[in-house]
GROMACS .gro file of N, CA, C and O in nm:
model
  348
    1MET      N    1   5.419   1.345  -5.068
    1MET     CA    2   5.504   1.241  -5.093
    1MET      C    3   5.572   1.266  -5.208
    1MET      O    4   5.546   1.301  -5.341
    2ALA      N    5   5.690   1.206  -5.203
    2ALA     CA    6   5.753   1.208  -5.334
    2ALA      C    7   5.734   1.115  -5.432
    2ALA      O    8   5.667   1.026  -5.400
    3TYR      N    9   5.799   1.158  -5.529
    3TYR     CA   10   5.732   1.110  -5.687
    3TYR      C   11   5.766   0.921  -5.685
    3TYR      O   12   5.697   0.820  -5.724
    4GLU      N   13   5.873   0.891  -5.611
    4GLU     CA   14   5.941   0.747  -5.629
    4GLU      C   15   5.835   0.674  -5.522
    4GLU      O   16   5.772   0.570  -5.534
    5GLU      N   17   5.782   0.752  -5.417
    5GLU     CA   18   5.702   0.696  -5.309
    5GLU      C   19   5.538   0.707  -5.308
    5GLU      O   20   5.477   0.586  -5.337
    6GLN      N   21   5.537   0.784  -5.412
    6GLN     CA   22   5.379   0.747  -5.557
    6GLN      C   23   5.367   0.664  -5.589
    6GLN      O   24   5.329   0.539  -5.571
    7PHE      N   25   5.499   0.641  -5.668
    7PHE     CA   26   5.485   0.490  -5.759
    7PHE      C   27   5.524   0.388  -5.670
    7PHE      O   28   5.434   0.269  -5.731
    8GLU      N   29   5.553   0.365  -5.577
    8GLU     CA   30   5.587   0.208  -5.474
    8GLU      C   31   5.439   0.211  -5.421
    8GLU      O   32   5.422   0.125  -5.405
    9GLN      N   33   5.383   0.332  -5.348
    9GLN     CA   34   5.260   0.322  -5.300
    9GLN      C   35   5.167   0.286  -5.410
    9GLN      O   36   5.067   0.166  -5.376
   10ALA      N   37   5.164   0.330  -5.526
   10ALA     CA   38   5.025   0.260  -5.651
   10ALA      C   39   5.129   0.111  -5.656
   10ALA      O   40   5.018   0.078  -5.678
   11ARG      N   41   5.215   0.053  -5.655
   11ARG     CA   42   5.275  -0.057  -5.653
   11ARG      C   43   5.179  -0.169  -5.581
   11ARG      O   44   5.147  -0.250  -5.613
   12LYS      N   45   5.169  -0.115  -5.467
   12LYS     CA   46   5.083  -0.163  -5.343
   12LYS      C   47   4.966  -0.149  -5.309
   12LYS      O   48   4.923  -0.254  -5.323
   13ASP      N   49   4.910  -0.077  -5.405
   13ASP     CA   50   4.801  -0.041  -5.372
   13ASP      C   51   4.720  -0.129  -5.476
   13ASP      O   52   4.589  -0.177  -5.489
   14VAL      N   53   4.783  -0.160  -5.613
   14VAL     CA   54   4.719  -0.253  -5.699
   14VAL      C   55   4.725  -0.400  -5.661
   14VAL      O   56   4.628  -0.406  -5.687
   15GLN      N   57   4.766  -0.408  -5.560
   15GLN     CA   58   4.746  -0.544  -5.504
   15GLN      C   59   4.653  -0.617  -5.367
   15GLN      O   60   4.599  -0.710  -5.404
   16THR      N   61   4.578  -0.474  -5.364
   16THR     CA   62   4.472  -0.462  -5.256
   16THR      C   63   4.315  -0.442  -5.344
   16THR      O   64   4.242  -0.432  -5.287
   17LEU      N   65   4.335  -0.452  -5.494
   17LEU     CA   66   4.217  -0.443  -5.555
   17LEU      C   67   4.084  -0.535  -5.517
   17LEU      O   68   4.133  -0.644  -5.495
   18SER      N   69   3.949  -0.460  -5.492
   18SER     CA   70   3.880  -0.603  -5.493
   18SER      C   71   3.873  -0.711  -5.606
   18SER      O   72   3.788  -0.848  -5.544
   19ARG      N   73   3.874  -0.642  -5.701
   19ARG     CA   74   3.843  -0.777  -5.798
   19ARG      C   75   3.969  -0.699  -5.931
   19ARG      O   76   4.019  -0.624  -5.944
   20LYS      N   77   4.018  -0.839  -5.958
   20LYS     CA   78   4.099  -0.832  -6.085
   20LYS      C   79   4.064  -0.756  -6.190
   20LYS      O   80   3.986  -0.747  -6.239
   21PRO      N   81   4.132  -0.654  -6.248
   21PRO     CA   82   4.148  -0.570  -6.339
   21PRO      C   83   4.149  -0.661  -6.498
   21PRO      O   84   4.211  -0.779  -6.487
   22GLY      N   85   4.097  -0.594  -6.604
   22GLY     CA   86   4.088  -0.674  -6.743
   22GLY      C   87   4.226  -0.709  -6.796
   22GLY      O   88   4.303  -0.615  -6.756
   23ASN      N   89   4.224  -0.770  -6.877
   23ASN     CA   90   4.363  -0.818  -6.955
   23ASN      C   91   4.439  -0.684  -6.998
   23ASN      O   92   4.547  -0.667  -6.985
   24ASP      N   93   4.360  -0.573  -7.064
   24ASP     CA   94   4.404  -0.431  -7.099
   24ASP      C   95   4.470  -0.353  -7.011
   24ASP      O   96   4.552  -0.340  -7.007
   25ASP      N   97   4.366  -0.406  -6.907
   25ASP     CA   98   4.435  -0.326  -6.784
   25ASP      C   99   4.537  -0.351  -6.694
   25ASP      O  100   4.653  -0.281  -6.665
   26LEU      N  101   4.549  -0.481  -6.702
   26LEU     CA  102   4.681  -0.563  -6.666
   26LEU      C  103   4.822  -0.518  -6.749
   26LEU      O  104   4.881  -0.523  -6.730
   27LEU      N  105   4.778  -0.557  -6.924
   27LEU     CA  106   4.902  -0.515  -6.951
   27LEU      C  107   4.952  -0.344  -6.969
   27LEU      O  108   5.054  -0.355  -6.970
   28TYR      N  109   4.876  -0.252  -6.934
   28TYR     CA  110   4.903  -0.145  -6.965
   28TYR      C  111   4.992  -0.134  -6.797
   28TYR      O  112   5.087  -0.052  -6.822
   29LEU      N  113   4.893  -0.171  -6.723
   29LEU     CA  114   5.024  -0.165  -6.601
   29LEU      C  115   5.128  -0.231  -6.620
   29LEU      O  116   5.247  -0.143  -6.550
   30TYR      N  117   5.113  -0.375  -6.704
   30TYR     CA  118   5.289  -0.431  -6.640
   30TYR      C  119   5.369  -0.321  -6.744
   30TYR      O  120   5.513  -0.316  -6.697
   31ALA      N  121   5.349  -0.302  -6.860
   31ALA     CA  122   5.399  -0.246  -6.944
   31ALA      C  123   5.465  -0.084  -6.863
   31ALA      O  124   5.530  -0.034  -6.913
   32HIS      N  125   5.366  -0.052  -6.814
   32HIS     CA  126   5.417   0.126  -6.750
   32HIS      C  127   5.488   0.078  -6.633
   32HIS      O  128   5.568   0.183  -6.609
   33PHE      N  129   5.439  -0.033  -6.559
   33PHE     CA  130   5.542  -0.031  -6.425
   33PHE      C  131   5.678  -0.062  -6.458
   33PHE      O  132   5.799  -0.017  -6.431
   34LYS      N  133   5.697  -0.156  -6.604
   34LYS     CA  134   5.841  -0.188  -6.645
   34LYS      C  135   5.881  -0.045  -6.686
   34LYS      O  136   6.023  -0.016  -6.674
   35GLN      N  137   5.810   0.039  -6.755
   35GLN     CA  138   5.892   0.123  -6.808
   35GLN      C  139   5.926   0.215  -6.715
   35GLN      O  140   6.096   0.282  -6.755
   36GLY      N  141   5.888   0.257  -6.630
   36GLY     CA  142   5.909   0.313  -6.508
   36GLY      C  143   6.040   0.332  -6.411
   36GLY      O  144   6.070   0.398  -6.363
   37SER      N  145   6.006   0.153  -6.439
   37SER     CA  146   6.109   0.106  -6.317
   37SER      C  147   6.251   0.063  -6.387
   37SER      O  148   6.357   0.091  -6.304
   38VAL      N  149   6.270   0.005  -6.548
   38VAL     CA  150   6.363  -0.067  -6.600
   38VAL      C  151   6.397   0.032  -6.695
   38VAL      O  152   6.528   0.095  -6.712
   39GLY      N  153   6.296   0.070  -6.762
   39GLY     CA  154   6.329   0.194  -6.911
   39GLY      C  155   6.262   0.085  -7.015
   39GLY      O  156   6.231   0.032  -7.004
   40ASP      N  157   6.326   0.099  -7.159
   40ASP     CA  158   6.291   0.050  -7.277
   40ASP      C  159   6.344  -0.100  -7.234
   40ASP      O  160   6.406  -0.145  -7.165
   41VAL      N  161   6.260  -0.155  -7.304
   41VAL     CA  162   6.257  -0.290  -7.300
   41VAL      C  163   6.407  -0.383  -7.358
   41VAL      O  164   6.434  -0.339  -7.445
   42THR      N  165   6.363  -0.476  -7.310
   42THR     CA  166   6.534  -0.548  -7.333
   42THR      C  167   6.511  -0.715  -7.327
   42THR      O  168   6.393  -0.735  -7.312
   43GLY      N  169   6.579  -0.813  -7.376
   43GLY     CA  170   6.611  -0.887  -7.378
   43GLY      C  171   6.517  -0.940  -7.549
   43GLY      O  172   6.460  -0.825  -7.638
   44LYS      N  173   6.501  -1.084  -7.530
   44LYS     CA  174   6.450  -1.098  -7.623
   44LYS      C  175   6.287  -1.108  -7.679
   44LYS      O  176   6.256  -1.166  -7.559
   45ARG      N  177   6.217  -1.146  -7.768
   45ARG     CA  178   6.072  -1.151  -7.764
   45ARG      C  179   6.039  -1.282  -7.749
   45ARG      O  180   6.101  -1.354  -7.823
   46PRO      N  181   5.933  -1.306  -7.640
   46PRO     CA  182   5.923  -1.456  -7.615
   46PRO      C  183   5.867  -1.554  -7.744
   46PRO      O  184   5.801  -1.468  -7.858
   47GLY      N  185   5.873  -1.651  -7.786
   47GLY     CA  186   5.830  -1.726  -7.868
   47GLY      C  187   5.696  -1.737  -7.888
   47GLY      O  188   5.632  -1.695  -7.771
   48MET      N  189   5.607  -1.819  -7.981
   48MET     CA  190   5.456  -1.822  -8.025
   48MET      C  191   5.425  -1.882  -7.946
   48MET      O  192   5.312  -1.876  -7.928
   49LEU      N  193   5.465  -1.979  -7.836
   49LEU     CA  194   5.423  -2.053  -7.768
   49LEU      C  195   5.408  -1.981  -7.642
   49LEU      O  196   5.317  -2.046  -7.543
   50ASP      N  197   5.463  -1.889  -7.611
   50ASP     CA  198   5.400  -1.822  -7.495
   50ASP      C  199   5.360  -1.700  -7.516
   50ASP      O  200   5.396  -1.543  -7.526
   51MET      N  201   5.223  -1.731  -7.536
   51MET     CA  202   5.142  -1.624  -7.571
   51MET      C  203   5.106  -1.492  -7.439
   51MET      O  204   5.139  -1.376  -7.513
   52VAL      N  205   5.158  -1.516  -7.357
   52VAL     CA  206   5.120  -1.411  -7.227
   52VAL      C  207   5.227  -1.339  -7.264
   52VAL      O  208   5.234  -1.193  -7.221
   53GLY      N  209   5.339  -1.390  -7.224
   53GLY     CA  210   5.508  -1.361  -7.223
   53GLY      C  211   5.490  -1.242  -7.375
   53GLY      O  212   5.575  -1.151  -7.339
   54ARG      N  213   5.466  -1.295  -7.450
   54ARG     CA  214   5.471  -1.197  -7.575
   54ARG      C  215   5.397  -1.064  -7.568
   54ARG      O  216   5.372  -1.008  -7.591
   55ALA      N  217   5.267  -1.120  -7.527
   55ALA     CA  218   5.159  -1.025  -7.476
   55ALA      C  219   5.257  -0.888  -7.423
   55ALA      O  220   5.220  -0.779  -7.430
   56LYS      N  221   5.318  -0.972  -7.337
   56LYS     CA  222   5.389  -0.837  -7.229
   56LYS      C  223   5.502  -0.773  -7.275
   56LYS      O  224   5.503  -0.653  -7.247
   57TYR      N  225   5.552  -0.834  -7.339
   57TYR     CA  226   5.695  -0.796  -7.420
   57TYR      C  227   5.604  -0.656  -7.496
   57TYR      O  228   5.686  -0.557  -7.502
   58ASP      N  229   5.556  -0.714  -7.631
   58ASP     CA  230   5.488  -0.648  -7.714
   58ASP      C  231   5.418  -0.506  -7.589
   58ASP      O  232   5.424  -0.396  -7.688
   59ALA      N  233   5.347  -0.532  -7.547
   59ALA     CA  234   5.304  -0.383  -7.445
   59ALA      C  235   5.362  -0.274  -7.421
   59ALA      O  236   5.392  -0.234  -7.417
   60TRP      N  237   5.532  -0.348  -7.328
   60TRP     CA  238   5.581  -0.269  -7.352
   60TRP      C  239   5.709  -0.229  -7.442
   60TRP      O  240   5.723  -0.108  -7.423
   61ALA      N  241   5.722  -0.317  -7.521
   61ALA     CA  242   5.742  -0.252  -7.619
   61ALA      C  243   5.722  -0.121  -7.677
   61ALA      O  244   5.809  -0.042  -7.752
   62LYS      N  245   5.595  -0.130  -7.707
   62LYS     CA  246   5.514  -0.025  -7.745
   62LYS      C  247   5.555   0.118  -7.674
   62LYS      O  248   5.542   0.205  -7.728
   63LEU      N  249   5.626   0.137  -7.544
   63LEU     CA  250   5.656   0.215  -7.479
   63LEU      C  251   5.791   0.250  -7.505
   63LEU      O  252   5.842   0.376  -7.431
   64LYS      N  253   5.835   0.220  -7.568
   64LYS     CA  254   6.022   0.242  -7.615
   64LYS      C  255   6.053   0.355  -7.629
   64LYS      O  256   5.974   0.456  -7.720
   65GLY      N  257   6.081   0.462  -7.590
   65GLY     CA  258   6.141   0.602  -7.583
   65GLY      C  259   6.066   0.660  -7.494
   65GLY      O  260   6.125   0.808  -7.481
   66MET      N  261   5.962   0.633  -7.406
   66MET     CA  262   5.880   0.724  -7.350
   66MET      C  263   5.992   0.738  -7.174
   66MET      O  264   6.047   0.595  -7.142
   67ASP      N  265   6.001   0.843  -7.139
   67ASP     CA  266   6.081   0.846  -7.027
   67ASP      C  267   6.008   0.764  -6.897
   67ASP      O  268   5.934   0.801  -6.916
   68GLN      N  269   6.090   0.769  -6.800
   68GLN     CA  270   6.044   0.715  -6.704
   68GLN      C  271   5.920   0.780  -6.625
   68GLN      O  272   5.892   0.714  -6.567
   69ASP      N  273   5.970   0.910  -6.618
   69ASP     CA  274   5.863   0.971  -6.514
   69ASP      C  275   5.732   0.964  -6.578
   69ASP      O  276   5.641   0.942  -6.516
   70SER      N  277   5.756   0.981  -6.718
   70SER     CA  278   5.579   0.977  -6.799
   70SER      C  279   5.506   0.836  -6.738
   70SER      O  280   5.401   0.859  -6.724
   71ALA      N  281   5.593   0.727  -6.781
   71ALA     CA  282   5.552   0.601  -6.747
   71ALA      C  283   5.530   0.615  -6.585
   71ALA      O  284   5.395   0.542  -6.574
   72ARG      N  285   5.554   0.640  -6.486
   72ARG     CA  286   5.525   0.635  -6.385
   72ARG      C  287   5.423   0.705  -6.357
   72ARG      O  288   5.294   0.645  -6.285
   73GLN      N  289   5.423   0.812  -6.375
   73GLN     CA  290   5.279   0.902  -6.354
   73GLN      C  291   5.194   0.831  -6.421
   73GLN      O  292   5.027   0.839  -6.405
   74ASN      N  293   5.134   0.816  -6.548
   74ASN     CA  294   5.059   0.710  -6.615
   74ASN      C  295   5.009   0.584  -6.577
   74ASN      O  296   4.888   0.574  -6.482
   75TYR      N  297   5.115   0.544  -6.473
   75TYR     CA  298   5.116   0.431  -6.393
   75TYR      C  299   5.009   0.446  -6.269
   75TYR      O  300   4.905   0.383  -6.194
   76ILE      N  301   5.042   0.559  -6.204
   76ILE     CA  302   5.003   0.638  -6.104
   76ILE      C  303   4.895   0.658  -6.104
   76ILE      O  304   4.753   0.604  -6.034
   77SER      N  305   4.834   0.706  -6.232
   77SER     CA  306   4.755   0.732  -6.243
   77SER      C  307   4.643   0.639  -6.286
   77SER      O  308   4.493   0.650  -6.249
   78LYS      N  309   4.657   0.533  -6.350
   78LYS     CA  310   4.592   0.408  -6.391
   78LYS      C  311   4.559   0.348  -6.259
   78LYS      O  312   4.442   0.275  -6.238
   79VAL      N  313   4.633   0.315  -6.174
   79VAL     CA  314   4.633   0.272  -6.060
   79VAL      C  315   4.483   0.350  -5.973
   79VAL      O  316   4.410   0.291  -5.943
   80GLU      N  317   4.529   0.446  -5.928
   80GLU     CA  318   4.431   0.543  -5.885
   80GLU      C  319   4.240   0.542  -5.968
   80GLU      O  320   4.195   0.531  -5.918
   81ALA      N  321   4.248   0.546  -6.114
   81ALA     CA  322   4.144   0.515  -6.181
   81ALA      C  323   4.082   0.354  -6.133
   81ALA      O  324   3.966   0.345  -6.102
   82LEU      N  325   4.150   0.308  -6.142
   82LEU     CA  326   4.124   0.138  -6.089
   82LEU      C  327   4.106   0.119  -5.943
   82LEU      O  328   3.964   0.064  -5.953
   83ARG      N  329   4.161   0.201  -5.861
   83ARG     CA  330   4.066   0.247  -5.733
   83ARG      C  331   3.942   0.253  -5.724
   83ARG      O  332   3.878   0.209  -5.630
   84LYS      N  333   3.940   0.347  -5.802
   84LYS     CA  334   3.821   0.438  -5.791
   84LYS      C  335   3.669   0.361  -5.840
   84LYS      O  336   3.594   0.333  -5.796
   85SER      N  337   3.722   0.225  -5.964
   85SER     CA  338   3.631   0.146  -6.004
   85SER      C  339   3.638   0.042  -5.947
   85SER      O  340   3.527  -0.041  -5.956
   86HIS      N  341   3.727  -0.028  -5.890
   86HIS     CA  342   3.769  -0.170  -5.869
   86HIS      C  343   3.760  -0.180  -5.720
   86HIS      O  344   3.758  -0.295  -5.670
   87GLY      N  345   3.746  -0.077  -5.597
   87GLY     CA  346   3.746  -0.051  -5.476
   87GLY      C  347   3.860  -0.064  -5.452
   87GLY      O  348   3.987  -0.173  -5.405
   0.00000   0.00000   0.00000
């Protein structure tokens, strides 16, 4: 399976987990998915009242400079681990 196909399959697989991952896992997945599909963070950091948006932005910003292939591999690995633990 091609690398892009694995990434897309992992995106689909995460939607089928039997239970929702914890917030830390969700932020990890979000950040690595965005870095793997878009690249470095863009736009302004959300305001203080948007706590979820800020957390997502900050998680993604921490990956600045990571190449997209590494981010995709980390995302795929995390989804595989979650599938084993969350079914």
